[in-house]
Amino acid sequence: MGKLDGRVVLVTGAARGQGEQEARLFAAEGARVVVADVLVEQGEALARELGESVARFVRLDVGSEEDWAAAVAEAGEAFGKIDGLVNNAGILRFNELVDTPLAEFEQVVRVNMTGAFLGIRAVAPQIEAAGGGTIVNTSSYTGLTGMPLVGAYAATKHAVLGLTKVAAMELAGKGIRVNAVCPGAVDTAMTNPALLDPDAGPTTSGAALEAYYRKLLPMGRIGRPEEVAALVLFLTCDDSSYITGQPFVVDGGWLAGVSPF
């Protein structure tokens, strides 16, 4: 028996990185997974690998109301219901606030914040109709504190925590639990320590990467996407049945040395 037997979960940004690992883990735990992303080739390849009876790829631009409606309809056609959502899709841009173009700020807001809002709005009625379920939003370490050069990103990740708390309160009576994960540094395509610390070196791989995170983090290493996926699984399955409206930090101890207030 898997922890998600009988569940149907839509994961955004599922073609690679954290979302890919979440989709793989959910499928391994018995769920049928809607692999949603704008990266069509990678998303389709993952769905094929997991198998037609287990996974279905849908192209989803999370900032588009029309794409959300189409994704929900396709998921229903494929699997009959949706009773779980993971709002994982996100983008990161590096810039000082005073140098951030409005278009760049709005792009980050559209994906990270508006995408989470539209996902909750589109999928919550489906989860209620299915008899209840879960929503997990991806915030960030920076949703609880600040960090230079990521103003747009940090602003959206603070906002995701606000959406999480409000949604948890409004949806609890409908049998829907809503929580958030707050990853720190995770080894995905988004991570680039050289942009945060000139001493980190010009590369994000190998010895330079290891040395940077050994210096930065109490646990001495960058996180792995599958470690975030394990936390998302916990919040999606019945192991967390009495938990809603909460942020969960997975950061190797990074925030332990930084006040969130």
Short mmCIF file of C-alpha atoms in Angstrom, two decimals:
data_model
loop_
_atom_site.label_atom_id
_atom_site.label_comp_id
_atom_site.label_asym_id
_atom_site.label_seq_id
_atom_site.Cartn_x
_atom_site.Cartn_y
_atom_site.Cartn_z
CA MET A 1 0.00 0.00 0.00
CA GLY A 2 1.35 3.38 -1.00
CA LYS A 3 0.78 6.54 0.98
CA LEU A 4 -1.17 8.05 -1.94
CA ASP A 5 -3.11 5.08 -3.23
CA GLY A 6 -6.22 6.28 -5.02
CA ARG A 7 -5.15 9.93 -5.11
CA VAL A 8 -4.88 12.13 -8.20
CA VAL A 9 -2.43 15.00 -7.78
CA LEU A 10 -1.59 17.83 -10.16
CA VAL A 11 2.01 19.06 -9.85
CA THR A 12 3.07 22.28 -11.56
CA GLY A 13 6.61 22.81 -12.77
CA ALA A 14 6.85 19.03 -12.84
CA ALA A 15 9.12 18.58 -15.86
CA ARG A 16 12.34 18.96 -13.88
CA GLY A 17 13.86 19.78 -10.50
CA GLN A 18 11.72 19.58 -7.38
CA GLY A 19 8.52 19.08 -9.35
CA GLU A 20 9.95 16.12 -11.23
CA GLN A 21 11.02 14.44 -8.00
CA GLU A 22 7.60 15.09 -6.48
CA ALA A 23 5.88 13.54 -9.49
CA ARG A 24 8.16 10.49 -9.35
CA LEU A 25 7.69 10.00 -5.62
CA PHE A 26 3.93 10.44 -5.77
CA ALA A 27 3.67 7.87 -8.56
CA ALA A 28 5.82 5.47 -6.55
CA GLU A 29 3.44 5.94 -3.62
CA GLY A 30 0.39 4.98 -5.65
CA ALA A 31 -0.91 8.31 -6.98
CA ARG A 32 -1.88 9.16 -10.50
CA VAL A 33 -0.04 12.33 -11.40
CA VAL A 34 -0.83 15.22 -13.71
CA VAL A 35 2.58 16.46 -14.87
CA ALA A 36 2.04 20.14 -15.63
CA ASP A 37 4.67 22.44 -17.12
CA VAL A 38 5.54 24.74 -20.01
CA LEU A 39 8.53 22.49 -20.82
CA VAL A 40 6.67 20.22 -23.19
CA GLU A 41 9.42 17.86 -24.32
CA GLN A 42 10.69 17.16 -20.80
CA GLY A 43 7.20 16.90 -19.33
CA GLU A 44 6.00 14.49 -21.99
CA ALA A 45 9.11 12.35 -21.53
CA LEU A 46 8.50 12.09 -17.79
CA ALA A 47 4.84 11.17 -18.26
CA ARG A 48 5.78 8.48 -20.79
CA GLU A 49 8.38 7.08 -18.40
CA LEU A 50 5.90 6.91 -15.53
CA GLY A 51 3.31 5.26 -17.76
CA GLU A 52 -0.01 6.26 -19.30
CA SER A 53 -2.05 4.68 -16.52
CA VAL A 54 -0.10 6.64 -13.92
CA ALA A 55 0.75 10.02 -15.44
CA ARG A 56 -0.59 12.51 -17.94
CA PHE A 57 1.29 15.57 -19.20
CA VAL A 58 -0.55 18.86 -19.65
CA ARG A 59 1.01 22.05 -20.91
CA LEU A 60 0.29 24.65 -18.25
CA ASP A 61 1.37 28.26 -18.07
CA VAL A 62 0.44 28.85 -14.44
CA GLY A 63 -0.19 32.55 -15.03
CA SER A 64 -2.98 31.81 -17.52
CA GLU A 65 -6.59 31.32 -16.42
CA GLU A 66 -7.34 29.58 -19.69
CA ASP A 67 -4.48 27.10 -19.23
CA TRP A 68 -5.68 26.26 -15.72
CA ALA A 69 -9.20 25.57 -16.97
CA ALA A 70 -7.85 23.34 -19.73
CA ALA A 71 -5.51 21.49 -17.35
CA VAL A 72 -8.31 20.79 -14.87
CA ALA A 73 -10.55 19.53 -17.66
CA GLU A 74 -7.84 17.28 -19.08
CA ALA A 75 -7.00 15.88 -15.65
CA GLY A 76 -10.65 15.08 -15.05
CA GLU A 77 -10.93 13.39 -18.43
CA ALA A 78 -7.81 11.31 -17.80
CA PHE A 79 -8.31 10.29 -14.17
CA GLY A 80 -11.85 11.27 -13.19
CA LYS A 81 -10.96 13.68 -10.40
CA ILE A 82 -8.28 15.83 -8.77
CA ASP A 83 -7.83 15.63 -5.01
CA GLY A 84 -4.36 17.09 -4.65
CA LEU A 85 -2.42 20.09 -5.93
CA VAL A 86 1.23 21.01 -5.62
CA ASN A 87 1.89 24.61 -6.66
CA ASN A 88 5.57 24.06 -7.38
CA ALA A 89 6.23 26.15 -10.50
CA GLY A 90 8.45 29.16 -9.89
CA ILE A 91 11.12 31.37 -11.37
CA LEU A 92 14.01 33.32 -9.84
CA ARG A 93 15.63 36.51 -11.09
CA PHE A 94 18.64 38.26 -9.54
CA ASN A 95 18.71 42.06 -9.37
CA GLU A 96 18.97 44.90 -6.90
CA LEU A 97 15.55 46.40 -6.29
CA VAL A 98 16.44 49.79 -7.77
CA ASP A 99 17.71 48.08 -10.92
CA THR A 100 14.80 45.68 -11.35
CA PRO A 101 12.77 46.44 -14.49
CA LEU A 102 9.02 46.48 -13.96
CA ALA A 103 8.59 43.79 -16.60
CA GLU A 104 10.95 41.48 -14.71
CA PHE A 105 9.17 42.08 -11.40
CA GLU A 106 5.78 41.42 -13.00
CA GLN A 107 7.08 38.24 -14.65
CA VAL A 108 8.15 36.82 -11.28
CA VAL A 109 4.84 37.83 -9.69
CA ARG A 110 2.89 36.24 -12.55
CA VAL A 111 4.51 32.84 -12.15
CA ASN A 112 5.22 32.61 -8.43
CA MET A 113 2.29 34.43 -6.87
CA THR A 114 -0.48 34.70 -9.46
CA GLY A 115 0.23 31.11 -10.51
CA ALA A 116 -0.33 29.85 -6.96
CA PHE A 117 -3.52 31.93 -6.62
CA LEU A 118 -4.94 30.67 -9.91
CA GLY A 119 -4.03 27.11 -8.99
CA ILE A 120 -5.86 27.28 -5.68
CA ARG A 121 -8.87 28.92 -7.29
CA ALA A 122 -9.06 26.43 -10.16
CA VAL A 123 -8.39 23.20 -8.27
CA ALA A 124 -9.97 23.71 -4.84
CA PRO A 125 -13.51 23.15 -6.18
CA GLN A 126 -12.33 19.92 -7.80
CA ILE A 127 -10.76 18.73 -4.54
CA GLU A 128 -13.96 19.55 -2.64
CA ALA A 129 -16.03 17.65 -5.21
CA ALA A 130 -13.71 14.66 -4.80
CA GLY A 131 -14.42 14.58 -1.06
CA GLY A 132 -11.44 16.57 0.18
CA GLY A 133 -7.69 16.51 -0.19
CA THR A 134 -4.62 18.69 -0.04
CA ILE A 135 -2.86 21.70 -1.50
CA VAL A 136 0.86 22.26 -1.01
CA ASN A 137 2.32 25.60 -2.06
CA THR A 138 6.02 26.11 -2.66
CA SER A 139 7.30 29.16 -0.83
CA SER A 140 10.96 29.54 0.09
CA TYR A 141 13.50 30.23 2.78
CA THR A 142 13.21 33.81 1.49
CA GLY A 143 9.48 33.75 2.26
CA LEU A 144 10.45 33.94 5.94
CA THR A 145 13.36 36.36 5.77
CA GLY A 146 15.14 38.57 3.24
CA MET A 147 18.08 38.16 0.90
CA PRO A 148 19.89 40.69 -1.28
CA LEU A 149 19.33 40.61 -5.03
CA VAL A 150 16.10 38.57 -4.95
CA GLY A 151 13.52 41.23 -4.05
CA ALA A 152 10.88 40.16 -6.56
CA TYR A 153 11.30 36.49 -5.67
CA ALA A 154 11.24 37.09 -1.90
CA ALA A 155 8.15 39.29 -2.21
CA THR A 156 6.26 36.59 -4.06
CA LYS A 157 7.33 33.89 -1.63
CA HIS A 158 6.13 35.95 1.33
CA ALA A 159 2.85 36.34 -0.55
CA VAL A 160 2.56 32.59 -1.07
CA LEU A 161 2.64 32.11 2.70
CA GLY A 162 -0.19 34.62 3.06
CA LEU A 163 -2.23 32.81 0.43
CA THR A 164 -1.52 29.52 2.20
CA LYS A 165 -2.85 30.75 5.55
CA VAL A 166 -5.98 32.32 4.09
CA ALA A 167 -6.72 29.28 1.92
CA ALA A 168 -6.24 26.97 4.90
CA MET A 169 -8.81 28.92 6.90
CA GLU A 170 -11.33 29.19 4.09
CA LEU A 171 -11.03 25.61 2.84
CA ALA A 172 -10.76 23.63 6.08
CA GLY A 173 -14.53 23.23 6.26
CA LYS A 174 -14.46 21.74 2.76
CA GLY A 175 -12.04 19.01 3.74
CA ILE A 176 -9.01 20.64 2.16
CA ARG A 177 -5.71 21.08 3.99
CA VAL A 178 -3.32 23.75 2.70
CA ASN A 179 0.34 23.99 3.69
CA ALA A 180 3.57 25.39 2.32
CA VAL A 181 7.13 24.17 1.98
CA CYS A 182 10.01 26.64 2.32
CA PRO A 183 13.11 25.19 0.68
CA GLY A 184 16.50 26.77 1.14
CA ALA A 185 19.29 26.07 -1.33
CA VAL A 186 18.33 23.06 -3.45
CA ASP A 187 20.39 21.56 -6.26
CA THR A 188 18.24 22.46 -9.26
CA ALA A 189 18.67 24.49 -12.42
CA MET A 190 17.45 27.57 -10.52
CA THR A 191 20.38 27.60 -8.08
CA ASN A 192 23.34 29.85 -8.85
CA PRO A 193 25.46 30.84 -5.83
CA ALA A 194 27.92 32.77 -7.98
CA LEU A 195 25.26 35.45 -8.37
CA LEU A 196 24.88 35.78 -4.60
CA ASP A 197 28.55 35.66 -3.59
CA PRO A 198 31.38 36.78 -5.89
CA ASP A 199 33.70 34.47 -3.98
CA ALA A 200 31.64 31.43 -4.86
CA GLY A 201 33.34 31.16 -8.23
CA PRO A 202 32.01 31.14 -11.79
CA THR A 203 30.56 27.63 -11.69
CA THR A 204 27.60 26.05 -9.94
CA SER A 205 28.98 22.53 -10.03
CA GLY A 206 31.81 20.52 -8.59
CA ALA A 207 34.23 21.75 -5.96
CA ALA A 208 33.17 25.43 -6.11
CA LEU A 209 29.54 24.56 -5.39
CA GLU A 210 30.43 22.21 -2.56
CA ALA A 211 32.78 24.75 -0.97
CA TYR A 212 30.19 27.52 -1.16
CA TYR A 213 27.49 25.56 0.63
CA ARG A 214 29.91 24.05 3.09
CA LYS A 215 30.63 27.61 4.19
CA LEU A 216 27.03 28.82 4.09
CA LEU A 217 24.94 26.05 5.63
CA PRO A 218 25.14 24.37 9.06
CA MET A 219 24.67 20.96 7.43
CA GLY A 220 27.48 21.77 5.03
CA ARG A 221 25.81 20.86 1.75
CA ILE A 222 23.14 21.92 -0.70
CA GLY A 223 19.75 20.21 -0.47
CA ARG A 224 18.53 17.56 -2.89
CA PRO A 225 15.21 17.84 -4.77
CA GLU A 226 14.12 14.46 -3.45
CA GLU A 227 14.46 15.79 0.12
CA VAL A 228 11.93 18.51 -0.67
CA ALA A 229 9.72 15.94 -2.40
CA ALA A 230 9.68 13.83 0.77
CA LEU A 231 8.33 16.79 2.75
CA VAL A 232 5.70 17.51 0.09
CA LEU A 233 4.65 13.85 0.25
CA PHE A 234 4.23 14.13 4.03
CA LEU A 235 1.96 17.16 3.60
CA THR A 236 -0.04 15.45 0.83
CA CYS A 237 -0.68 12.14 2.60
CA ASP A 238 -2.57 11.26 5.76
CA ASP A 239 0.58 11.39 7.90
CA SER A 240 -0.13 15.13 8.22
CA SER A 241 -3.89 14.78 8.71
CA TYR A 242 -4.11 17.39 11.51
CA ILE A 243 -1.83 20.00 9.93
CA THR A 244 -2.99 22.96 7.87
CA GLY A 245 -1.99 26.57 7.28
CA GLN A 246 1.67 26.02 8.14
CA PRO A 247 5.06 26.75 6.55
CA PHE A 248 7.63 23.94 6.69
CA VAL A 249 11.29 24.86 6.29
CA VAL A 250 13.69 22.43 4.60
CA ASP A 251 17.00 24.28 4.40
CA GLY A 252 19.85 22.40 6.07
CA GLY A 253 19.72 24.76 9.05
CA TRP A 254 20.22 27.97 7.05
CA LEU A 255 17.34 29.87 8.70
CA ALA A 256 18.45 28.80 12.17
CA GLY A 257 21.06 31.53 12.07
CA VAL A 258 18.85 34.22 10.54
CA SER A 259 15.96 35.91 12.31
CA PRO A 260 12.73 35.82 10.27
CA PHE A 261 11.48 38.98 12.04
#
